[in-house]
CSV table of C-alpha atoms in Angstrom, one decimal:
chain,number,residue,atom,x,y,z
A,488,MET,CA,-10.4,-19.4,-7.3
A,489,ALA,CA,-9.8,-22.7,-9.0
A,490,GLY,CA,-6.9,-24.7,-7.6
A,491,GLY,CA,-6.6,-22.6,-4.4
A,492,PRO,CA,-7.4,-23.5,-0.9
A,493,THR,CA,-11.1,-23.6,0.1
A,494,THR,CA,-12.4,-20.1,1.1
A,495,ASN,CA,-15.5,-19.3,3.0
A,496,SER,CA,-18.6,-17.4,1.7
A,497,ALA,CA,-17.6,-14.1,3.4
A,498,PHE,CA,-14.2,-14.2,1.6
A,499,GLU,CA,-16.0,-14.7,-1.7
A,500,LEU,CA,-18.3,-11.8,-0.9
A,501,LEU,CA,-15.4,-9.5,-0.3
A,502,ARG,CA,-13.7,-10.6,-3.5
A,503,ALA,CA,-16.9,-9.7,-5.3
A,504,CYS,CA,-17.0,-6.3,-3.6
A,505,ILE,CA,-13.5,-5.6,-4.9
A,506,ALA,CA,-14.2,-6.9,-8.4
A,507,GLY,CA,-17.1,-4.4,-8.9
A,508,PRO,CA,-20.6,-3.3,-8.2
A,509,ARG,CA,-22.5,-6.1,-10.0
A,510,SER,CA,-25.6,-6.2,-7.9
A,511,GLU,CA,-26.8,-9.7,-8.9
A,512,GLU,CA,-23.4,-11.3,-8.0
A,513,LEU,CA,-23.2,-9.4,-4.8
A,514,GLY,CA,-26.7,-10.4,-3.9
A,515,ALA,CA,-26.0,-14.1,-4.4
A,516,LYS,CA,-22.7,-13.9,-2.5
A,517,LEU,CA,-24.3,-12.0,0.4
A,518,ALA,CA,-27.2,-14.5,0.6
A,519,ALA,CA,-24.7,-17.4,0.7
A,520,THR,CA,-22.7,-15.6,3.5
A,521,ILE,CA,-25.8,-15.0,5.6
A,522,GLU,CA,-27.0,-18.6,5.1
A,523,ALA,CA,-23.6,-19.9,6.2
A,524,GLY,CA,-23.9,-17.9,9.4
A,525,GLU,CA,-20.8,-15.9,8.7
A,526,ASP,CA,-20.3,-12.4,10.0
A,527,VAL,CA,-19.8,-9.9,7.1
A,528,TRP,CA,-18.7,-7.1,9.5
A,529,GLN,CA,-16.0,-9.3,11.1
A,530,ALA,CA,-14.7,-10.6,7.8
A,531,ALA,CA,-14.5,-7.0,6.3
A,532,THR,CA,-12.8,-5.9,9.5
A,533,ASP,CA,-10.2,-8.7,9.4
A,534,TYR,CA,-9.3,-7.9,5.8
A,535,ASP,CA,-9.3,-4.1,6.1
A,536,LEU,CA,-12.2,-3.8,3.7
A,537,VAL,CA,-14.9,-2.4,5.9
A,538,SER,CA,-15.6,0.8,3.9
A,539,LEU,CA,-15.3,-0.8,0.5
A,540,CYS,CA,-17.6,-3.6,1.5
A,541,TYR,CA,-20.2,-1.1,2.9
A,542,VAL,CA,-20.0,1.2,-0.1
A,543,ARG,CA,-20.5,-1.7,-2.5
A,544,LEU,CA,-23.4,-3.2,-0.6
A,545,ALA,CA,-25.0,0.3,-0.3
A,546,GLU,CA,-24.6,0.9,-4.1
A,547,ALA,CA,-26.4,-2.4,-4.7
A,548,ASP,CA,-29.1,-1.5,-2.0
A,549,LEU,CA,-28.1,-4.6,-0.1
A,550,VAL,CA,-27.2,-3.3,3.3
A,551,GLY,CA,-30.8,-3.9,4.5
A,552,ALA,CA,-30.3,-7.6,3.7
A,553,LEU,CA,-27.7,-8.0,6.4
A,554,PRO,CA,-28.7,-9.1,9.9
A,555,PRO,CA,-29.5,-5.8,11.7
A,556,ASP,CA,-26.6,-6.1,14.2
A,557,GLN,CA,-24.1,-6.7,11.3
A,558,ALA,CA,-25.6,-3.8,9.3
A,559,ALA,CA,-25.3,-1.4,12.2
A,560,ARG,CA,-21.7,-2.4,13.0
A,561,LEU,CA,-20.7,-2.3,9.3
A,562,ARG,CA,-22.2,1.2,8.9
A,563,ALA,CA,-20.6,2.5,12.1
A,564,ALA,CA,-17.2,1.1,11.2
A,565,HIS,CA,-17.5,2.6,7.7
A,566,LEU,CA,-18.4,6.1,9.0
A,567,ALA,CA,-15.6,5.9,11.5
A,568,HIS,CA,-13.1,4.9,8.9
A,569,ALA,CA,-14.3,7.5,6.4
A,570,ASP,CA,-13.9,10.2,9.0
A,571,PHE,CA,-10.4,9.0,9.8
A,572,GLN,CA,-9.4,8.8,6.2
A,573,SER,CA,-10.7,12.4,5.6
A,574,GLU,CA,-8.6,13.5,8.5
A,575,LEU,CA,-5.5,11.7,7.1
A,576,VAL,CA,-6.0,13.2,3.6
A,577,ALA,CA,-6.4,16.7,5.0
A,578,ALA,CA,-3.3,16.4,7.1
A,579,GLY,CA,-1.4,15.0,4.1
A,580,ALA,CA,-2.3,18.1,2.0
A,581,GLU,CA,-1.4,20.4,4.9
A,582,ILE,CA,2.0,18.7,5.5
A,583,ALA,CA,2.9,18.9,1.8
A,584,GLU,CA,2.0,22.6,1.7
A,585,ARG,CA,4.0,23.3,4.9
A,586,LEU,CA,7.1,21.5,3.6
A,587,LYS,CA,6.9,23.1,0.1
A,588,GLY,CA,6.3,26.5,1.7
A,589,ALA,CA,9.5,26.0,3.7
A,590,GLY,CA,11.5,25.3,0.6
A,591,VAL,CA,11.7,21.5,0.8
A,592,GLU,CA,12.0,20.3,-2.8
A,593,SER,CA,10.4,17.2,-4.2
A,594,VAL,CA,7.8,16.5,-1.5
A,595,LEU,CA,6.4,13.2,-2.8
A,596,PRO,CA,3.7,11.1,-1.1
A,597,ILE,CA,3.9,7.3,-1.5
A,598,LYS,CA,1.5,4.4,-0.9
A,599,GLY,CA,-1.9,5.4,0.5
A,600,LEU,CA,-1.8,9.1,0.2
A,601,ALA,CA,-0.4,8.9,-3.4
A,602,LEU,CA,-3.2,6.6,-4.5
A,603,VAL,CA,-5.9,8.8,-3.0
A,604,ALA,CA,-4.4,11.8,-4.7
A,605,ARG,CA,-4.1,9.9,-8.0
A,606,TYR,CA,-7.9,9.1,-7.9
A,607,TRP,CA,-9.0,12.4,-6.4
A,608,PRO,CA,-11.8,13.3,-6.0
A,609,ASP,CA,-13.3,10.0,-7.3
A,610,TYR,CA,-11.8,7.3,-5.2
A,611,LEU,CA,-13.2,4.3,-3.3
A,612,PRO,CA,-12.4,4.1,0.4
A,613,ARG,CA,-9.2,2.2,1.1
A,614,HIS,CA,-7.5,1.2,4.3
A,615,MET,CA,-5.0,3.8,5.6
A,616,GLU,CA,-3.1,3.8,8.9
A,617,ASP,CA,-0.7,6.7,8.5
A,618,LEU,CA,1.0,9.0,5.9
A,619,ASP,CA,4.2,8.3,4.1
A,620,ILE,CA,6.1,11.1,2.4
A,621,ILE,CA,9.5,10.9,0.7
A,622,ILE,CA,11.8,14.0,0.6
A,623,PRO,CA,15.5,14.7,-0.1
A,624,PRO,CA,17.8,13.4,2.7
A,625,LYS,CA,19.3,16.8,3.3
A,626,ASP,CA,15.8,18.1,4.3
A,627,VAL,CA,14.8,15.4,6.7
A,628,ASP,CA,16.0,17.2,9.9
A,629,ARG,CA,14.3,20.4,8.9
A,630,ALA,CA,11.1,18.6,8.0
A,631,ILE,CA,11.0,17.0,11.4
A,632,SER,CA,11.2,20.4,13.0
A,633,ILE,CA,8.6,21.9,10.7
A,634,LEU,CA,6.2,19.1,11.5
A,635,GLU,CA,6.9,19.5,15.2
A,636,GLY,CA,6.0,23.2,14.9
A,637,ALA,CA,2.7,22.0,13.4
A,638,GLY,CA,2.0,19.8,16.4
A,639,PHE,CA,3.3,16.5,15.0
A,640,LEU,CA,5.4,15.3,17.9
A,641,VAL,CA,8.1,12.6,17.7
A,642,ASP,CA,7.6,9.5,19.9
A,643,PRO,CA,11.1,9.1,21.5
A,644,GLU,CA,10.4,5.4,21.9
A,645,HIS,CA,9.4,4.8,18.3
A,646,ARG,CA,11.7,2.9,15.9
A,647,PRO,CA,11.0,1.9,12.3
A,648,SER,CA,9.2,-1.3,12.2
A,649,ALA,CA,12.0,-3.1,10.3
A,650,PRO,CA,15.6,-2.3,9.5
A,651,TRP,CA,14.9,-1.6,5.8
A,652,ASP,CA,12.1,0.9,6.6
A,653,LEU,CA,14.2,3.9,5.9
A,654,HIS,CA,12.3,6.7,7.5
A,655,SER,CA,12.4,9.1,10.5
A,656,PRO,CA,10.7,8.3,13.7
A,657,ARG,CA,6.9,8.5,13.5
A,658,GLN,CA,5.4,11.9,14.3
A,659,THR,CA,1.9,12.1,15.6
A,660,ARG,CA,-0.8,14.8,16.0
A,661,GLY,CA,-4.0,13.4,17.5
A,662,ARG,CA,-5.0,10.4,15.4
A,663,VAL,CA,-2.7,11.2,12.5
A,664,SER,CA,0.8,9.8,12.2
A,665,VAL,CA,3.4,10.6,9.5
A,666,GLU,CA,6.6,9.0,8.5
A,667,ILE,CA,9.2,11.0,6.5
A,668,HIS,CA,11.3,8.8,4.2
A,669,TRP,CA,14.5,9.8,2.6
A,670,THR,CA,14.5,6.9,0.2
A,671,LEU,CA,12.4,3.9,-0.6
A,672,PRO,CA,13.5,0.6,0.9
A,673,LEU,CA,17.0,-0.6,-0.1
A,674,PRO,CA,17.5,-4.0,-1.7
A,675,SER,CA,17.5,-6.8,0.9
A,676,GLY,CA,17.0,-10.6,1.2
A,677,THR,CA,13.3,-10.1,0.7
A,678,GLN,CA,13.5,-7.4,-1.9
A,679,PRO,CA,16.6,-8.3,-4.1
A,680,PHE,CA,16.2,-5.4,-6.6
A,681,PRO,CA,17.1,-1.7,-6.5
A,682,VAL,CA,14.3,0.9,-6.4
A,683,SER,CA,14.2,4.3,-8.0
A,684,ASP,CA,15.6,7.2,-6.1
A,685,LEU,CA,13.7,10.4,-5.3
A,686,ALA,CA,15.1,12.4,-8.2
A,687,THR,CA,14.0,9.7,-10.7
A,688,LEU,CA,10.6,9.4,-9.1
A,689,ALA,CA,10.1,13.1,-9.1
A,690,ALA,CA,11.2,13.4,-12.7
A,691,ARG,CA,8.4,11.0,-13.7
A,692,ALA,CA,5.8,12.4,-11.3
A,693,ALA,CA,2.7,14.4,-12.1
A,694,THR,CA,0.9,17.2,-10.4
A,695,GLN,CA,-2.5,16.3,-9.0
A,696,GLN,CA,-5.1,18.4,-7.2
A,697,LEU,CA,-5.9,17.4,-3.6
A,698,LEU,CA,-8.3,19.5,-1.5
A,699,GLY,CA,-7.8,22.5,-3.7
A,700,GLY,CA,-4.0,22.4,-3.6
A,701,ALA,CA,-1.4,21.0,-6.0
A,702,LEU,CA,0.5,17.8,-5.0
A,703,LEU,CA,3.3,16.1,-6.8
A,704,VAL,CA,2.5,12.4,-7.0
A,705,PRO,CA,4.5,9.5,-8.4
A,706,SER,CA,3.6,8.4,-11.9
A,707,ARG,CA,0.9,5.7,-12.3
A,708,GLU,CA,3.7,3.3,-13.2
A,709,ASP,CA,5.7,4.1,-10.1
A,710,CYS,CA,2.6,3.9,-7.9
A,711,LEU,CA,2.0,0.4,-9.1
A,712,ILE,CA,5.7,-0.6,-8.8
A,713,ILE,CA,5.9,0.8,-5.3
A,714,GLN,CA,2.8,-1.0,-4.2
A,715,ALA,CA,3.9,-4.3,-5.7
A,716,ALA,CA,7.4,-3.9,-4.1
A,717,TYR,CA,6.0,-3.3,-0.6
A,718,LEU,CA,3.6,-6.2,-1.0
A,719,ALA,CA,6.5,-8.5,-1.8
A,720,ARG,CA,8.8,-7.1,0.9
A,721,ASP,CA,6.2,-7.8,3.5
A,722,GLY,CA,5.9,-11.5,2.5
A,723,PHE,CA,2.5,-11.0,0.8
A,724,LEU,CA,1.0,-10.8,4.3
A,725,LEU,CA,-0.7,-7.4,3.8
A,726,GLY,CA,-4.0,-8.9,3.0
A,727,MET,CA,-6.8,-8.4,0.5
A,728,GLY,CA,-6.7,-4.6,0.7
A,729,VAL,CA,-3.4,-4.3,-1.2
A,730,TRP,CA,-4.5,-6.8,-3.8
A,731,ALA,CA,-7.6,-4.6,-4.1
A,732,ASP,CA,-5.3,-1.6,-4.8
A,733,ILE,CA,-3.4,-3.5,-7.5
A,734,PHE,CA,-6.7,-4.6,-9.1
A,735,SER,CA,-8.0,-1.1,-9.1
A,736,MET,CA,-4.7,0.2,-10.7
A,737,VAL,CA,-5.0,-2.4,-13.5
A,738,THR,CA,-8.7,-1.8,-14.3
A,739,ASP,CA,-9.6,1.8,-13.4
A,740,THR,CA,-9.6,3.9,-16.6
A,741,HIS,CA,-8.5,6.9,-14.7
A,742,PHE,CA,-5.4,5.1,-13.4
A,743,GLU,CA,-4.4,2.3,-15.8
A,744,PRO,CA,-0.7,2.6,-16.4
A,745,ASP,CA,1.1,2.8,-19.8
A,746,TRP,CA,2.1,-0.8,-20.0
A,747,GLU,CA,5.0,-0.4,-22.3
A,748,ARG,CA,6.5,2.3,-19.9
A,749,LEU,CA,5.7,0.2,-16.9
A,750,TRP,CA,7.6,-2.9,-18.2
A,751,GLN,CA,10.5,-0.7,-19.3
A,752,ILE,CA,10.8,0.8,-15.8
A,753,ALA,CA,10.2,-2.4,-14.0
A,754,ASP,CA,12.6,-4.4,-16.1
A,755,GLU,CA,15.3,-1.8,-15.6
A,756,GLN,CA,14.9,-2.2,-11.9
A,757,GLY,CA,14.8,-6.0,-12.1
A,758,ILE,CA,11.3,-6.2,-10.6
A,759,GLY,CA,9.6,-7.0,-13.9
A,760,PRO,CA,9.1,-10.7,-13.3
A,761,LEU,CA,7.8,-10.1,-9.8
A,762,ILE,CA,5.2,-7.6,-11.0
A,763,ARG,CA,4.1,-9.9,-13.7
A,764,ILE,CA,3.5,-12.6,-11.1
A,765,GLU,CA,1.6,-10.3,-8.9
A,766,LEU,CA,-0.6,-8.9,-11.7
A,767,ARG,CA,-1.3,-12.3,-13.0
A,768,PHE,CA,-2.4,-13.5,-9.6
A,769,ALA,CA,-4.6,-10.3,-9.2
A,770,CYS,CA,-6.2,-11.0,-12.5
A,771,GLU,CA,-6.9,-14.6,-11.6
A,772,LEU,CA,-8.1,-13.7,-8.1
A,773,PHE,CA,-10.7,-11.2,-9.5
A,774,GLY,CA,-11.7,-13.1,-12.6
A,775,LEU,CA,-9.9,-11.1,-15.3
A,776,PRO,CA,-8.1,-12.5,-18.3
A,777,TRP,CA,-4.3,-12.2,-18.1
A,778,GLU,CA,-3.4,-9.6,-20.7
A,779,PRO,CA,-1.7,-6.6,-19.1
A,780,GLY,CA,1.1,-6.2,-21.5
A,781,SER,CA,3.7,-8.9,-21.4
A,782,SER,CA,3.9,-12.7,-21.6
A,783,PHE,CA,5.8,-14.8,-19.1
A,784,ALA,CA,9.3,-16.0,-19.6
A,785,ARG,CA,9.5,-19.8,-19.0
A,786,SER,CA,11.4,-19.2,-15.7
A,787,THR,CA,8.7,-16.7,-14.5
A,788,GLU,CA,6.0,-19.2,-15.4
A,789,ARG,CA,7.7,-21.8,-13.2
A,790,ALA,CA,8.0,-19.3,-10.4
A,791,TYR,CA,4.4,-18.4,-10.7
A,792,ASP,CA,3.3,-22.0,-10.5
A,793,ARG,CA,5.3,-22.4,-7.3
A,794,LEU,CA,4.4,-19.1,-5.7
A,795,ARG,CA,0.6,-19.1,-6.6
A,796,PRO,CA,-0.5,-21.5,-3.8
A,797,ILE,CA,1.6,-19.6,-1.3
A,798,LEU,CA,0.1,-16.3,-2.4
A,799,HIS,CA,-3.4,-17.6,-2.1
A,800,ARG,CA,-2.7,-19.3,1.3
A,801,ARG,CA,-1.3,-16.1,2.7
A,802,LEU,CA,-4.1,-14.0,1.3
A,803,VAL,CA,-6.7,-16.3,3.0
A,804,VAL,CA,-5.0,-16.4,6.3
A,805,SER,CA,-3.6,-12.8,6.5
A,806,GLY,CA,-6.7,-11.0,7.6
A,807,GLY,CA,-5.8,-8.9,10.6
A,808,LEU,CA,-2.2,-10.2,10.8
A,809,GLU,CA,0.9,-8.0,11.0
A,810,ARG,CA,4.0,-8.7,8.8
A,811,SER,CA,6.0,-11.7,9.9
A,812,SER,CA,8.3,-11.0,12.8
A,813,LEU,CA,10.8,-13.3,11.1
A,814,LEU,CA,11.5,-10.6,8.6
A,815,ARG,CA,12.8,-8.4,11.3
A,816,MET,CA,15.4,-10.9,12.3
A,817,LEU,CA,17.1,-11.7,9.0
A,818,PRO,CA,20.9,-11.6,9.5
A,819,GLY,CA,21.4,-9.8,6.2
A,820,ASN,CA,19.6,-6.8,7.6
A,821,LEU,CA,21.3,-6.5,11.0
A,822,ALA,CA,24.0,-4.1,9.7
A,823,ARG,CA,21.3,-1.7,8.6
A,824,LEU,CA,19.6,-1.9,12.0
A,825,HIS,CA,22.8,-1.0,13.8
A,826,HIS,CA,23.5,1.8,11.3
A,827,ALA,CA,20.0,3.2,11.8
A,828,ASP,CA,20.3,3.1,15.6
A,829,ALA,CA,23.7,4.8,15.4
A,830,ARG,CA,22.4,7.5,13.1
A,831,ARG,CA,19.6,8.3,15.6
A,832,LEU,CA,21.9,8.3,18.6
A,833,THR,CA,24.8,10.4,17.2
A,834,SER,CA,23.4,13.9,18.0
A,835,SER,CA,26.6,15.7,17.0
A,836,ARG,CA,25.9,14.8,13.4
A,837,GLY,CA,22.3,15.9,13.6
A,838,ARG,CA,19.4,13.5,13.9
A,839,PHE,CA,19.6,12.6,10.2
A,840,ALA,CA,22.8,14.1,8.7
A,841,SER,CA,22.6,13.8,5.0
A,842,ALA,CA,26.1,12.3,4.8
A,843,SER,CA,25.0,9.3,6.8
A,844,CYS,CA,21.8,8.6,4.8
A,845,PRO,CA,22.0,5.7,2.4
A,846,THR,CA,20.8,6.2,-1.1
A,847,SER,CA,18.7,3.8,-3.3
A,848,SER,CA,20.9,4.0,-6.4
């Protein structure tokens, strides 16, 4: 990537895996990585790209070119991840059916499960850790009980990972964890724009098939906006996997958004300049011309010039890192932290009484 910090051969190989299955380019990148003595399995693990890396190398018949120990570890890690992802997807479909069957309206998956459903059944493996579902605030208490009845138990010690993660305590059954959200994150110091509420998201949503059942999924435009918003909220420290998601949304013919509609929604929410910056960086990162829909305003161009080296630096160093702990300590979010704790501890109002749930309008 011209003008960015120096990257190693394994990083360049992973970037080629994301950009597409061009075997001649992958072969050259893989040979350079092996020659440099870099561990492909370790790099793919650090950047949460094990399965995608393995699938791309297998498509190009290049797995056998890896050192045997790396090939064995990469294959084993891919199979383990694919098995876990299948379990997550099956649980997500089950949870949605249980909630809908109990009369919960507007059961809407977000982030990983939404992207899998959008691509279903033709999707590339992506890194998933848990399930995120958004439902109306009035139904959150009932949803927790429904999931408990299905074996998803609440961890009494669990708290949301940051004050603006507006969701119920994580519930877990075996390896699968689910978080029930009543809204998307509120505006904060790191996300200074409003986000669409559930009613608006549901009105733009489409029904997708997932494992033989129907699932309401956010529109292509909202999926992209949500992914971009979370990436920015977490200080661009989520690593290459999220940039891979954004790249796929821009280039996959089954997903590519309606650009005019995207910019209309994004500009209404005030997130348009940020998405333009992220998309331009993704295009530059993966060797695409910058042409998805809208030119930069002069102020956005200046912001991109200043943010670009930061984005690249955080991308290169972010493999395997959690979001910055500093984000959890911002004074502007302390009031929400206390409010969230009070809501959980006030049993007389119910665990998540709708009157105490903030909205995203």
